[in-house]
Amino acid sequence: MRRILVVGGGYAGFYTAWKLEKKLRRDEAEIVVIDPRPYMTYQPFLPEVAAGSIEARHAAIPLRSHLKRTRLIHASVTRIHHASKTVTVLPKDGEPFELGYDIVVVTAGAVTRTFPIPGVIENAIGMKHVEEAVAIRDRLLDAFDRAAVLPPGPDRSRLLTVAFVGGGFSGVEGFGETLSLATALLKSYPELTFADLSFHLIEARNRILPEVTDEPGRWVVRALERRGAHIHLDAQLVSAEGGHLVLSTGQEFDAHTIVWTAGNGANPVVANHTDLPVTARGSVMVRADLRVGTPEAVVPDAWAAGDDAAVPDLASPIEGAITVPNAQHAVRQAKRLAKNIVATLHGEQPKDYVHHSLGVVATLGLGTGIFQWRGIVITGFLAWVMHRGYHVLAIPTWERKVRVLLIWASAVFFGQDIVSLLSVQHPRRAFAGETGDLEVADREVADRERVGSF
């Protein structure tokens, strides 16, 4: 029986395996998914997780609950050697081992792209995974608790200063949602005022949200600035040492919470540890039918989709265009990829992937958003409703859709939950202190000031 090995359990990997289960008989192929995480993260909901509008676990789709016929291996793939049709698997426990396959599907996804800026690795939090979104929320809530007992001054200001680096979709949505949460929190903290808050969005280009056209992008800037945000365009982060941010424009300020959302980088396994053909950017070279290879030559039994694949965009008027690495493409590529694998197994020809964009929609915080499809632009409350409606339909499985809707419904009547669970990130602190292990307790308390530990 053939073994179809899926490297990566994100959007593309999860949907590929899910659809293969539905389209193949049990005796046709063994499906294997390898991913270090036991769940698929629905990344468009991470800004709402950071704002407390959605429970963290509801933005994660457990693989074992939905992939009933798939063999799941929770480990990392460190090398793909297609010449021998093997991958090197590194589990969290035990020794690395080789696993063979008949067909490989590379959906490893991209990784957070960073630059050698002093202090970033030590002090910033990403926003690509659920635990990072939770840490941002808990850190903000904890900062409010600590700032409320301090007199006005630099210590209070630092605690209530938040900086997002990167003005793409995840950065703008995360920034807008956390700004909305911070503004709402003021009702519960009479000791603090709106003037105590300081939110900064730093973008190296001269505009934010490159996925929309110029005028809607300018509207987003104006909308955020009306809510008290500081938008730094044409500004690069030069240093973040000790939480002190220095910008290329000469501006400097201290920030307790620094969130890095400055784009994605090539997955190192795909870019450096495979004999499959890759582009100069480190993405797998893919044909329009999602088989690995070039228009002239196919690499047999190798497929790829998602953020780590350079998929030709046949719907674009620009010759040679590559599909944008987003969820809209990853999900649809996975569905086409599964159909194409089944077709080839049945002796049929695969079809090309073609998808015309459904438009872009973004949340800018509770009750406001922006939507654009070609020349149609919708802003404000209606766009925010469209954002929620689209994503509750897009998140896989009815179970997750219902859970998310129930959380939103409860917030209408009871508001957002403002309990910080920052302490769960250091579960031994209380135990170590109570048992007299002060060295351990002191070390974990010191970790509290290191954002990188989250």
Coordinates of C-alpha atoms in Angstrom, one line a residue, residues 2-441:
R2 CA 1.4 3.4 -1.0
R3 CA 2.5 5.8 1.8
I4 CA 1.6 9.5 1.3
L5 CA 3.7 11.5 3.6
V6 CA 2.6 15.1 4.5
V7 CA 5.4 17.3 5.9
G8 CA 3.6 19.9 8.0
G9 CA 0.2 20.0 9.7
G10 CA -0.8 23.6 9.1
Y11 CA -3.5 24.9 6.7
A12 CA -2.2 23.1 3.6
G13 CA -1.1 19.9 5.4
F14 CA -4.3 19.5 7.5
Y15 CA -6.6 20.1 4.5
T16 CA -4.6 17.8 2.2
A17 CA -4.8 14.9 4.7
W18 CA -8.4 15.7 5.6
K19 CA -9.5 15.6 1.9
L20 CA -7.4 12.5 1.1
E21 CA -9.1 10.6 3.9
K22 CA -12.5 11.4 2.3
K23 CA -11.4 10.6 -1.3
L24 CA -9.3 7.5 -0.8
R25 CA -10.3 4.0 0.3
R26 CA -8.6 2.6 3.3
D27 CA -6.7 0.1 1.2
E28 CA -5.5 2.6 -1.4
A29 CA -2.9 4.5 0.7
E30 CA -1.5 5.1 4.1
I31 CA -1.6 8.8 5.0
V32 CA 1.1 10.1 7.4
V33 CA 1.3 13.7 8.8
I34 CA 4.5 14.9 10.6
D35 CA 4.3 18.1 12.6
P36 CA 5.8 19.1 16.0
R37 CA 2.5 20.5 17.1
P38 CA -0.6 18.3 17.7
Y39 CA -2.9 20.9 16.2
M40 CA -3.5 23.2 13.3
T41 CA -3.5 26.9 14.2
Y42 CA -6.2 29.0 12.6
Q43 CA -3.9 32.1 12.3
P44 CA -6.6 34.7 11.3
F45 CA -8.0 34.3 14.8
L46 CA -4.7 35.0 16.6
P47 CA -5.4 38.8 16.9
E48 CA -8.7 38.0 18.6
V49 CA -7.0 35.6 20.9
A50 CA -4.6 38.3 21.8
A51 CA -7.5 40.6 22.5
G52 CA -9.4 37.9 24.5
S53 CA -12.3 37.8 22.1
I54 CA -11.7 34.1 21.4
E55 CA -10.4 31.3 23.7
A56 CA -6.9 30.2 22.7
R57 CA -7.8 26.6 22.3
H58 CA -10.7 27.5 19.9
A59 CA -8.2 28.9 17.4
A60 CA -6.4 25.5 17.3
I61 CA -7.8 22.4 15.5
P62 CA -6.6 19.2 17.2
L63 CA -5.3 16.9 14.5
R64 CA -6.2 13.7 16.3
S65 CA -9.8 14.7 16.6
H66 CA -10.4 15.2 12.9
L67 CA -7.8 13.1 11.1
K68 CA -9.2 9.7 12.0
R69 CA -7.5 7.6 9.4
T70 CA -4.1 9.4 9.3
R71 CA -1.0 8.3 11.2
L72 CA 0.2 11.3 13.1
I73 CA 3.8 11.8 14.1
H74 CA 4.5 14.7 16.5
A75 CA 8.1 15.5 15.6
S76 CA 10.1 17.7 13.3
V77 CA 11.4 16.8 9.8
T78 CA 15.0 17.9 9.6
R79 CA 15.7 16.7 6.0
I80 CA 13.8 15.6 2.9
H81 CA 15.9 13.3 0.6
H82 CA 13.6 12.6 -2.3
A83 CA 16.2 10.6 -4.3
S84 CA 15.9 7.9 -1.7
K85 CA 12.3 8.8 -0.8
T86 CA 13.1 9.3 2.9
V87 CA 12.8 12.0 5.5
T88 CA 14.8 12.4 8.7
V89 CA 12.5 12.7 11.7
L90 CA 13.5 14.3 15.0
P91 CA 11.1 13.5 17.9
K92 CA 11.1 15.4 21.1
D93 CA 12.2 12.2 22.9
G94 CA 14.4 9.5 21.5
E95 CA 16.8 9.4 18.6
P96 CA 16.3 10.7 15.0
F97 CA 15.1 8.1 12.5
E98 CA 14.5 7.7 8.8
L99 CA 11.0 7.3 7.4
G100 CA 10.3 6.2 3.8
Y101 CA 7.5 7.2 1.6
D102 CA 6.0 6.7 -1.9
I103 CA 4.6 10.2 -2.3
V104 CA 5.7 13.3 -0.4
V105 CA 3.6 16.5 0.1
V106 CA 5.6 19.4 1.3
T107 CA 3.5 21.8 3.4
A108 CA 5.9 22.8 6.1
G109 CA 4.9 26.5 6.0
A110 CA 7.0 29.5 6.5
V111 CA 8.7 30.7 9.7
T112 CA 8.9 34.1 11.4
R113 CA 11.5 36.3 9.6
T114 CA 13.8 38.2 11.9
F115 CA 16.8 40.5 11.3
P116 CA 20.0 40.9 13.4
I117 CA 18.6 43.9 15.3
P118 CA 20.0 44.1 18.9
G119 CA 17.5 43.2 21.5
V120 CA 14.8 41.7 19.3
I121 CA 15.3 38.0 20.0
E122 CA 15.6 38.8 23.7
N123 CA 12.6 41.1 24.1
A124 CA 10.1 40.6 21.3
I125 CA 7.2 38.2 21.0
G126 CA 6.0 36.8 17.6
M127 CA 2.4 36.3 16.6
K128 CA 2.4 33.2 14.5
H129 CA 1.3 30.7 17.2
V130 CA -1.4 30.4 19.8
E131 CA 0.9 30.6 22.7
E132 CA 2.4 33.8 21.5
A133 CA -1.1 35.4 21.1
V134 CA -1.9 34.3 24.7
A135 CA 1.3 35.7 26.0
I136 CA 0.6 39.1 24.4
R137 CA -2.9 39.2 26.0
D138 CA -1.7 38.1 29.5
R139 CA 1.3 40.4 29.4
L140 CA -1.0 43.4 28.6
L141 CA -3.4 42.5 31.4
D142 CA -0.5 42.0 33.8
A143 CA 0.9 45.4 32.8
F144 CA -2.4 47.1 33.7
D145 CA -2.5 45.4 37.1
R146 CA 1.1 46.6 37.8
A147 CA 0.7 50.1 36.4
A148 CA -2.5 50.7 38.4
V149 CA -0.5 50.8 41.7
L150 CA 2.3 53.1 40.4
P151 CA 2.2 56.9 40.4
P152 CA 2.3 58.7 37.0
G153 CA 5.9 58.5 35.7
P154 CA 8.3 56.6 33.4
D155 CA 7.7 53.2 35.1
R156 CA 3.9 53.4 34.5
S157 CA 4.4 54.7 31.0
R158 CA 6.8 51.9 30.1
L159 CA 4.3 49.2 31.3
L160 CA 1.5 50.7 29.2
T161 CA 3.6 51.1 26.0
V162 CA 3.1 48.5 23.3
A163 CA 5.0 48.4 20.0
F164 CA 4.2 46.3 17.0
V165 CA 6.9 46.0 14.4
G166 CA 5.5 45.2 10.9
G167 CA 2.5 46.7 9.1
G168 CA 1.2 43.7 7.2
F169 CA -2.1 41.9 7.9
S170 CA -1.1 40.1 11.1
G171 CA 0.6 43.3 12.5
V172 CA -2.3 45.7 11.8
E173 CA -4.9 43.2 13.0
G174 CA -3.0 42.4 16.1
F175 CA -2.3 46.0 16.8
G176 CA -5.9 47.1 16.3
E177 CA -7.3 44.3 18.5
T178 CA -4.9 44.9 21.4
L179 CA -5.5 48.6 21.2
S180 CA -9.2 47.9 21.4
L181 CA -8.6 45.7 24.4
A182 CA -6.4 48.3 26.2
T183 CA -9.0 51.0 25.6
A184 CA -11.8 48.8 27.0
L185 CA -9.7 47.9 30.1
L186 CA -9.7 51.5 31.2
K187 CA -13.3 51.1 32.5
S188 CA -12.0 48.6 35.0
Y189 CA -8.9 50.6 36.1
P190 CA -10.1 54.0 37.4
E191 CA -6.4 54.7 38.4
L192 CA -5.4 54.9 34.8
T193 CA -6.4 57.2 31.9
F194 CA -6.3 57.1 28.2
A195 CA -3.3 59.4 28.2
D196 CA -1.3 56.7 30.0
L197 CA -1.6 54.4 27.0
S198 CA 1.0 54.5 24.2
F199 CA 0.6 52.2 21.2
H200 CA 3.2 52.3 18.4
L201 CA 3.0 50.6 14.9
I202 CA 6.4 50.6 13.1
E203 CA 6.5 49.9 9.4
A204 CA 9.6 50.2 7.2
R205 CA 7.6 51.0 4.0
N206 CA 5.7 54.2 3.4
R207 CA 2.3 52.5 3.9
I208 CA 0.6 49.7 5.9
L209 CA -1.6 46.8 4.7
P210 CA 0.1 46.3 1.2
E211 CA -2.8 43.9 0.4
V212 CA -5.2 46.8 -0.1
T213 CA -4.8 49.8 -2.5
D214 CA -3.4 53.1 -1.4
E215 CA -6.5 55.0 -0.3
P216 CA -7.9 52.2 1.9
G217 CA -4.4 51.9 3.4
R218 CA -4.4 55.6 4.2
W219 CA -7.9 55.3 5.7
V220 CA -6.6 52.5 8.1
V221 CA -3.8 54.8 9.2
R222 CA -6.2 57.7 9.9
A223 CA -8.7 55.3 11.7
L224 CA -5.9 54.0 14.0
E225 CA -4.5 57.5 14.7
R226 CA -8.0 58.8 15.6
R227 CA -8.0 56.1 18.3
G228 CA -4.7 57.4 19.7
A229 CA -2.2 55.2 17.9
H230 CA 1.2 56.3 16.8
I231 CA 1.9 55.1 13.3
H232 CA 5.6 55.2 12.2
L233 CA 6.0 54.9 8.4
D234 CA 9.3 54.8 6.6
A235 CA 10.8 53.8 10.0
Q236 CA 13.0 50.8 10.8
L237 CA 13.7 49.4 14.2
V238 CA 17.4 49.9 14.9
S239 CA 17.6 48.6 18.4
A240 CA 15.3 47.1 21.1
E241 CA 17.9 46.4 23.8
G242 CA 16.5 46.4 27.3
G243 CA 13.0 47.2 25.9
H244 CA 14.3 50.6 24.7
L245 CA 13.3 51.1 21.1
V246 CA 15.4 53.2 18.7
L247 CA 14.0 53.9 15.3
S248 CA 15.8 55.0 12.1
T249 CA 13.9 58.3 12.2
G250 CA 15.6 59.1 15.5
Q251 CA 12.6 58.5 17.7
E252 CA 13.2 56.6 20.9
F253 CA 10.9 55.2 23.6
D254 CA 10.6 52.4 26.2
A255 CA 8.1 49.6 25.6
H256 CA 7.0 46.8 28.0
T257 CA 5.4 44.7 25.2
I258 CA 7.2 44.4 21.8
V259 CA 5.5 42.2 19.1
W260 CA 7.4 41.2 16.0
T261 CA 5.2 40.7 12.9
A262 CA 7.6 41.8 10.2
G263 CA 6.8 39.1 7.7
N264 CA 7.6 35.4 7.0
G265 CA 10.9 33.7 6.0
A266 CA 11.8 30.5 4.2
N267 CA 11.4 27.3 6.2
P268 CA 15.0 26.2 6.8
V269 CA 14.2 22.6 6.1
V270 CA 12.8 23.4 2.6
A271 CA 15.4 26.1 1.9
N272 CA 18.5 24.2 3.0
H273 CA 17.9 20.6 3.7
T274 CA 16.2 19.0 0.7
D275 CA 17.2 17.8 -2.7
L276 CA 13.9 19.1 -4.2
P277 CA 14.3 22.2 -6.4
V278 CA 13.9 25.5 -4.6
T279 CA 13.7 29.1 -5.6
A280 CA 16.2 31.8 -4.6
R281 CA 13.8 32.7 -1.8
G282 CA 13.9 29.2 -0.4
S283 CA 10.5 28.0 -1.6
V284 CA 9.8 24.7 -3.3
M285 CA 9.5 25.1 -7.1
V286 CA 6.0 24.1 -8.0
R287 CA 4.1 23.7 -11.3
A288 CA 0.5 25.1 -11.8
D289 CA -0.9 21.6 -11.0
L290 CA 1.0 21.6 -7.6
R291 CA 3.5 19.0 -8.6
V292 CA 7.1 19.9 -7.7
G293 CA 9.2 20.9 -10.7
T294 CA 9.3 23.3 -13.5
P295 CA 6.9 23.8 -16.5
E296 CA 9.4 21.7 -18.5
A297 CA 10.1 18.9 -16.0
V298 CA 8.2 17.2 -13.2
V299 CA 9.7 15.7 -10.1
P300 CA 7.8 12.4 -9.8
D301 CA 5.8 11.7 -6.6
A302 CA 6.5 15.1 -5.1
W303 CA 3.9 17.8 -4.4
A304 CA 3.8 21.1 -2.5
A305 CA 1.4 23.8 -1.4
G306 CA 1.0 26.6 1.1
D307 CA 3.5 29.2 2.3
D308 CA 6.6 27.2 1.5
A309 CA 5.6 26.6 -2.2
A310 CA 6.1 29.0 -5.1
V311 CA 2.8 28.3 -6.8
P312 CA 2.2 30.0 -10.2
D313 CA -0.8 32.4 -9.9
L314 CA -2.7 31.8 -13.1
A315 CA -5.4 34.3 -12.1
S316 CA -2.9 37.1 -12.1
P317 CA -2.5 39.3 -15.1
I318 CA 1.2 39.6 -14.3
E319 CA 3.2 36.9 -16.1
G320 CA 5.2 34.8 -13.8
A321 CA 3.3 35.9 -10.7
I322 CA 3.3 33.6 -7.6
T323 CA 0.3 33.2 -5.3
V324 CA 0.3 35.3 -2.2
P325 CA 1.2 33.2 0.9
N326 CA -2.1 33.5 2.8
A327 CA -4.8 31.2 4.2
Q328 CA -7.1 31.8 1.3
H329 CA -4.7 30.2 -1.1
A330 CA -3.3 27.5 1.3
V331 CA -6.8 26.0 1.9
R332 CA -7.8 26.0 -1.7
Q333 CA -4.4 24.7 -2.9
A334 CA -4.7 21.8 -0.4
K335 CA -8.1 20.9 -1.7
R336 CA -6.9 20.9 -5.3
L337 CA -3.7 19.1 -4.3
A338 CA -5.7 16.2 -2.7
K339 CA -7.9 15.9 -5.8
N340 CA -4.8 15.8 -8.0
I341 CA -3.1 13.1 -6.0
V342 CA -6.2 11.0 -6.2
A343 CA -6.5 11.6 -9.9
T344 CA -2.9 10.5 -10.5
L345 CA -3.4 7.4 -8.4
H346 CA -6.4 6.6 -10.5
G347 CA -4.5 7.1 -13.8
E348 CA -6.0 10.5 -14.5
Q349 CA -4.4 13.9 -15.3
P350 CA -4.1 16.5 -12.5
K351 CA -5.7 19.9 -13.0
D352 CA -4.1 23.3 -12.6
Y353 CA -4.7 25.4 -9.5
V354 CA -6.6 28.7 -10.4
H355 CA -8.2 30.9 -7.8
H356 CA -9.5 34.4 -8.2
S357 CA -9.2 36.4 -5.0
L358 CA -12.3 36.8 -2.9
G359 CA -11.0 40.1 -1.7
V360 CA -9.3 41.0 1.6
V361 CA -10.9 41.7 5.0
A362 CA -9.2 42.8 8.2
T363 CA -10.3 43.6 11.7
L364 CA -9.0 46.8 13.3
G365 CA -10.4 46.1 16.7
L366 CA -13.8 45.5 18.2
G367 CA -16.5 47.0 15.9
T368 CA -14.3 48.2 13.1
G369 CA -12.7 46.7 10.1
I370 CA -12.0 47.1 6.4
F371 CA -12.9 45.0 3.3
Q372 CA -11.8 45.4 -0.3
W373 CA -12.7 43.5 -3.4
R374 CA -11.3 45.1 -6.5
G375 CA -12.7 48.6 -6.5
I376 CA -15.3 48.0 -3.8
V377 CA -14.2 49.2 -0.3
I378 CA -16.2 48.8 2.9
T379 CA -15.0 50.2 6.2
G380 CA -16.2 50.4 9.8
F381 CA -18.8 48.2 11.5
L382 CA -20.1 46.4 8.4
A383 CA -16.6 45.3 7.4
W384 CA -15.9 44.0 10.9
V385 CA -19.1 41.9 10.8
M386 CA -18.0 40.6 7.4
H387 CA -14.6 39.7 8.9
R388 CA -16.2 37.7 11.7
G389 CA -18.7 36.1 9.3
Y390 CA -16.1 35.0 6.8
H391 CA -13.7 33.5 9.3
V392 CA -16.3 31.7 11.4
L393 CA -17.3 30.0 8.1
A394 CA -13.7 29.4 7.1
I395 CA -12.5 27.8 10.3
P396 CA -12.6 24.0 9.7
T397 CA -15.2 21.8 11.5
W398 CA -18.6 22.6 12.8
E399 CA -17.5 22.0 16.3
R400 CA -15.0 24.9 16.2
K401 CA -17.5 27.2 14.5
V402 CA -20.1 26.6 17.3
R403 CA -17.5 27.1 20.0
V404 CA -16.3 30.4 18.5
L405 CA -19.9 31.7 18.0
L406 CA -20.8 30.9 21.7
I407 CA -17.8 32.8 22.9
W408 CA -18.7 35.8 20.8
A409 CA -22.4 35.6 22.0
S410 CA -21.3 35.5 25.7
A411 CA -19.1 38.6 25.2
V412 CA -22.2 40.5 24.0
F413 CA -23.8 40.0 27.5
F414 CA -20.9 39.8 29.8
G415 CA -18.0 41.6 28.0
Q416 CA -14.5 40.4 27.6
D417 CA -12.8 38.2 30.3
I418 CA -10.0 40.3 31.8
V419 CA -8.3 37.7 33.9
S420 CA -4.6 37.4 33.3
L421 CA -3.1 33.9 33.5
L422 CA 0.5 35.1 33.1
S423 CA 1.5 32.9 36.1
V424 CA 0.7 29.7 34.2
Q425 CA 3.7 30.4 32.0
H426 CA 5.8 29.9 35.2
P427 CA 3.9 27.1 37.0
R428 CA 6.8 26.2 39.4
R429 CA 7.2 29.7 40.8
A430 CA 4.6 29.4 43.6
F431 CA 5.7 25.8 44.4
A432 CA 9.3 26.7 44.5
G433 CA 8.6 29.7 46.8
E434 CA 6.4 27.7 49.2
T435 CA 9.0 24.9 49.5
G436 CA 11.8 27.2 50.3
D437 CA 13.7 26.9 47.0
L438 CA 14.3 30.6 46.8
E439 CA 16.9 30.3 44.1
V440 CA 14.4 28.7 41.7
A441 CA 11.8 31.2 42.7

